[in-house]
mmCIF file of C-alpha atoms in Angstrom:
data_model
loop_
_atom_site.group_PDB
_atom_site.id
_atom_site.type_symbol
_atom_site.label_atom_id
_atom_site.label_comp_id
_atom_site.label_asym_id
_atom_site.label_seq_id
_atom_site.Cartn_x
_atom_site.Cartn_y
_atom_site.Cartn_z
ATOM 1 C CA UNK A 19 -5.397 -23.419 14.463
ATOM 2 C CA UNK A 20 -7.268 -23.949 11.164
ATOM 3 C CA UNK A 21 -10.651 -22.817 10.447
ATOM 4 C CA UNK A 22 -12.991 -24.255 7.792
ATOM 5 C CA UNK A 23 -16.400 -23.281 7.067
ATOM 6 C CA UNK A 24 -19.250 -25.662 7.734
ATOM 7 C CA UNK A 25 -21.971 -26.274 5.110
ATOM 8 C CA UNK A 26 -24.241 -23.581 6.411
ATOM 9 C CA UNK A 27 -21.309 -20.967 6.501
ATOM 10 C CA UNK A 28 -20.232 -21.948 3.029
ATOM 11 C CA UNK A 29 -23.614 -21.603 1.607
ATOM 12 C CA UNK A 30 -23.894 -17.919 3.260
ATOM 13 C CA UNK A 31 -20.445 -17.106 1.792
ATOM 14 C CA UNK A 32 -21.536 -18.155 -1.701
ATOM 15 C CA UNK A 33 -24.713 -16.113 -1.380
ATOM 16 C CA UNK A 34 -22.561 -13.151 -0.271
ATOM 17 C CA UNK A 35 -20.480 -13.606 -3.414
ATOM 18 C CA UNK A 36 -23.632 -13.248 -5.444
ATOM 19 C CA UNK A 37 -24.975 -10.387 -3.654
ATOM 20 C CA UNK A 38 -21.693 -8.604 -3.730
ATOM 21 C CA UNK A 39 -21.476 -8.932 -7.607
ATOM 22 C CA UNK A 40 -25.263 -7.799 -8.017
ATOM 23 C CA UNK A 41 -25.474 -5.107 -5.355
ATOM 24 C CA UNK A 42 -22.069 -3.844 -4.383
ATOM 25 C CA UNK A 43 -19.725 -4.058 -7.217
ATOM 26 C CA UNK A 44 -21.459 -2.492 -10.126
ATOM 27 C CA UNK A 45 -21.311 1.147 -8.854
ATOM 28 C CA UNK A 46 -18.328 0.706 -6.405
ATOM 29 C CA UNK A 47 -15.665 2.720 -8.493
ATOM 30 C CA UNK A 48 -18.276 5.499 -9.198
ATOM 31 C CA UNK A 49 -19.087 5.694 -5.452
ATOM 32 C CA UNK A 50 -15.420 5.971 -4.600
ATOM 33 C CA UNK A 51 -14.784 8.738 -7.187
ATOM 34 C CA UNK A 52 -17.769 10.804 -6.186
ATOM 35 C CA UNK A 53 -17.748 9.977 -2.488
ATOM 36 C CA UNK A 54 -21.337 8.810 -2.778
ATOM 37 C CA UNK A 55 -22.967 7.084 0.170
ATOM 38 C CA UNK A 56 -24.407 3.767 -0.988
ATOM 39 C CA UNK A 57 -28.033 4.234 0.436
ATOM 40 C CA UNK A 58 -29.672 2.309 -2.319
ATOM 41 C CA UNK A 59 -27.164 -0.482 -2.143
ATOM 42 C CA UNK A 60 -27.630 -0.694 1.793
ATOM 43 C CA UNK A 61 -31.598 -0.725 1.374
ATOM 44 C CA UNK A 62 -31.085 -3.614 -1.177
ATOM 45 C CA UNK A 63 -28.854 -5.455 1.088
ATOM 46 C CA UNK A 64 -31.480 -5.021 3.940
ATOM 47 C CA UNK A 65 -34.126 -6.497 1.789
ATOM 48 C CA UNK A 66 -31.809 -9.404 1.110
ATOM 49 C CA UNK A 67 -31.289 -10.172 4.854
ATOM 50 C CA UNK A 68 -27.643 -8.955 5.038
ATOM 51 C CA UNK A 69 -28.328 -6.355 7.717
ATOM 52 C CA UNK A 70 -29.757 -9.064 10.061
ATOM 53 C CA UNK A 71 -26.685 -11.301 10.226
ATOM 54 C CA UNK A 72 -25.851 -10.407 13.774
ATOM 55 C CA UNK A 73 -27.999 -13.363 14.697
ATOM 56 C CA UNK A 74 -25.746 -15.774 12.901
ATOM 57 C CA UNK A 75 -22.556 -17.151 14.217
ATOM 58 C CA UNK A 76 -19.467 -14.855 13.892
ATOM 59 C CA UNK A 77 -17.505 -17.029 11.695
ATOM 60 C CA UNK A 78 -20.196 -17.078 8.890
ATOM 61 C CA UNK A 79 -20.975 -13.435 9.342
ATOM 62 C CA UNK A 80 -17.315 -12.575 8.931
ATOM 63 C CA UNK A 81 -17.021 -14.710 5.803
ATOM 64 C CA UNK A 82 -20.095 -12.780 4.415
ATOM 65 C CA UNK A 83 -18.760 -9.410 5.248
ATOM 66 C CA UNK A 84 -15.523 -10.406 3.681
ATOM 67 C CA UNK A 85 -17.111 -11.229 0.415
ATOM 68 C CA UNK A 86 -19.103 -7.980 0.516
ATOM 69 C CA UNK A 87 -15.956 -6.059 1.234
ATOM 70 C CA UNK A 88 -14.233 -7.717 -1.596
ATOM 71 C CA UNK A 89 -16.635 -5.996 -4.003
ATOM 72 C CA UNK A 90 -16.804 -2.694 -2.123
ATOM 73 C CA UNK A 91 -14.823 -1.986 1.113
ATOM 74 C CA UNK A 92 -17.079 0.891 2.359
ATOM 75 C CA UNK A 93 -20.200 -1.272 2.024
ATOM 76 C CA UNK A 94 -18.416 -4.113 3.690
ATOM 77 C CA UNK A 95 -17.478 -1.800 6.625
ATOM 78 C CA UNK A 96 -20.906 -0.367 6.899
ATOM 79 C CA UNK A 97 -22.448 -3.855 7.003
ATOM 80 C CA UNK A 98 -19.896 -5.016 9.500
ATOM 81 C CA UNK A 99 -20.381 -2.091 11.918
ATOM 82 C CA UNK A 100 -24.118 -2.096 11.441
ATOM 83 C CA UNK A 101 -24.463 -5.916 12.196
ATOM 84 C CA UNK A 102 -21.696 -6.685 14.665
ATOM 85 C CA UNK A 103 -21.691 -3.429 16.814
ATOM 86 C CA UNK A 104 -25.133 -1.675 16.377
ATOM 87 C CA UNK A 105 -27.584 -4.516 15.961
ATOM 88 C CA UNK A 106 -25.682 -6.926 18.206
ATOM 89 C CA UNK A 107 -25.164 -4.229 20.684
ATOM 90 C CA UNK A 108 -28.893 -3.484 20.835
ATOM 91 C CA UNK A 109 -29.845 -7.093 20.889
ATOM 92 C CA UNK A 110 -27.376 -7.982 23.813
ATOM 93 C CA UNK A 111 -27.606 -4.776 25.954
ATOM 94 C CA UNK A 112 -30.783 -2.629 24.871
ATOM 95 C CA UNK A 113 -33.872 -2.509 26.582
ATOM 96 C CA UNK A 114 -36.961 -4.651 25.450
ATOM 97 C CA UNK A 115 -38.382 -1.566 24.056
ATOM 98 C CA UNK A 116 -35.254 -0.586 22.059
ATOM 99 C CA UNK A 117 -35.026 -4.195 20.573
ATOM 100 C CA UNK A 118 -38.656 -4.168 19.672
ATOM 101 C CA UNK A 119 -38.478 -0.662 18.183
ATOM 102 C CA UNK A 120 -35.195 -0.655 16.363
ATOM 103 C CA UNK A 121 -34.021 -4.122 15.351
ATOM 104 C CA UNK A 122 -36.840 -4.916 12.990
ATOM 105 C CA UNK A 123 -36.110 -1.690 11.024
ATOM 106 C CA UNK A 124 -32.563 -2.050 11.255
ATOM 107 C CA UNK A 125 -32.597 -5.703 9.826
ATOM 108 C CA UNK A 126 -34.779 -4.780 6.929
ATOM 109 C CA UNK A 127 -32.616 -1.796 5.964
ATOM 110 C CA UNK A 128 -35.159 0.841 6.844
ATOM 111 C CA UNK A 129 -32.628 2.251 9.274
ATOM 112 C CA UNK A 130 -28.986 2.316 8.997
ATOM 113 C CA UNK A 131 -26.931 2.216 12.200
ATOM 114 C CA UNK A 132 -23.684 3.720 12.990
ATOM 115 C CA UNK A 133 -21.387 3.184 16.051
ATOM 116 C CA UNK A 134 -19.716 6.126 17.906
ATOM 117 C CA UNK A 135 -16.961 4.327 19.590
ATOM 118 C CA UNK A 136 -13.848 6.257 19.663
ATOM 119 C CA UNK A 137 -13.005 9.289 21.889
ATOM 120 C CA UNK A 138 -10.648 12.283 21.456
ATOM 121 C CA UNK A 139 -8.489 10.714 24.188
ATOM 122 C CA UNK A 140 -7.506 7.919 21.621
ATOM 123 C CA UNK A 141 -6.516 10.472 19.204
ATOM 124 C CA UNK A 142 -5.730 13.714 21.201
ATOM 125 C CA UNK A 143 -3.836 13.330 24.352
ATOM 126 C CA UNK A 144 -5.268 14.958 27.448
ATOM 127 C CA UNK A 145 -8.967 15.090 26.188
ATOM 128 C CA UNK A 146 -11.654 13.354 28.207
ATOM 129 C CA UNK A 147 -13.741 10.603 26.900
ATOM 130 C CA UNK A 148 -17.410 11.219 26.132
ATOM 131 C CA UNK A 149 -19.744 10.954 29.193
ATOM 132 C CA UNK A 150 -23.343 10.041 29.635
ATOM 133 C CA UNK A 151 -24.688 12.288 32.405
ATOM 134 C CA UNK A 152 -27.836 11.467 34.089
ATOM 135 C CA UNK A 153 -30.267 14.366 34.286
ATOM 136 C CA UNK A 154 -33.953 14.737 35.196
ATOM 137 C CA UNK A 155 -34.846 14.311 31.559
ATOM 138 C CA UNK A 156 -32.643 11.090 30.903
ATOM 139 C CA UNK A 157 -29.044 10.923 29.889
ATOM 140 C CA UNK A 158 -27.312 13.872 28.161
ATOM 141 C CA UNK A 159 -24.186 13.209 26.142
ATOM 142 C CA UNK A 160 -21.047 15.281 26.923
ATOM 143 C CA UNK A 161 -18.012 15.162 24.654
ATOM 144 C CA UNK A 162 -17.210 14.275 21.059
ATOM 145 C CA UNK A 163 -16.662 11.239 18.923
ATOM 146 C CA UNK A 164 -14.170 12.104 16.264
ATOM 147 C CA UNK A 165 -14.531 8.803 14.158
ATOM 148 C CA UNK A 166 -17.935 7.488 13.451
ATOM 149 C CA UNK A 167 -18.029 5.170 10.341
ATOM 150 C CA UNK A 168 -21.174 5.638 8.311
ATOM 151 C CA UNK A 169 -22.259 8.649 10.195
ATOM 152 C CA UNK A 170 -23.163 10.627 6.957
ATOM 153 C CA UNK A 171 -25.922 8.110 6.116
ATOM 154 C CA UNK A 172 -26.895 6.743 9.365
ATOM 155 C CA UNK A 173 -30.285 6.959 10.965
ATOM 156 C CA UNK A 174 -29.538 5.585 14.253
ATOM 157 C CA UNK A 175 -26.416 5.981 16.381
ATOM 158 C CA UNK A 176 -25.193 3.637 19.202
ATOM 159 C CA UNK A 177 -23.080 5.844 21.214
ATOM 160 C CA UNK A 178 -20.535 4.443 23.711
ATOM 161 C CA UNK A 179 -19.912 6.614 26.700
ATOM 162 C CA UNK A 180 -18.800 6.530 30.218
#
């Protein structure tokens, strides 16, 4: 099977090449050396609409994320998780209140989302997966999530639990 971008997808990819060169690439080496979180770059990407790509088709979004990743892999990873797991997860499964409260701020870059997906059971045999336990006050999380990409700079966490 061969995939080829349509005109709209190709236009988005070309715009991503420019955004990657202007926003992601200039400080990529310094961020890698100092382990600095790209907060300002993420804010600029939000202003440019790159944190609201979850509303686009997956192929076009994938092309754009690939171009951002080519300039800076960590930014590409953050933008990918933010769009495809956090924003899309809230858009598809969140309450109306959650969608109205969080999606506008996430897509503008006012908030950066991270996803807590992996469980110790996937890395340490015998440990239980995280659980969401219903209490009188709402849900209480029990357990740990050892791998949460972007956690150090995230403002909002989408946690997957049983």
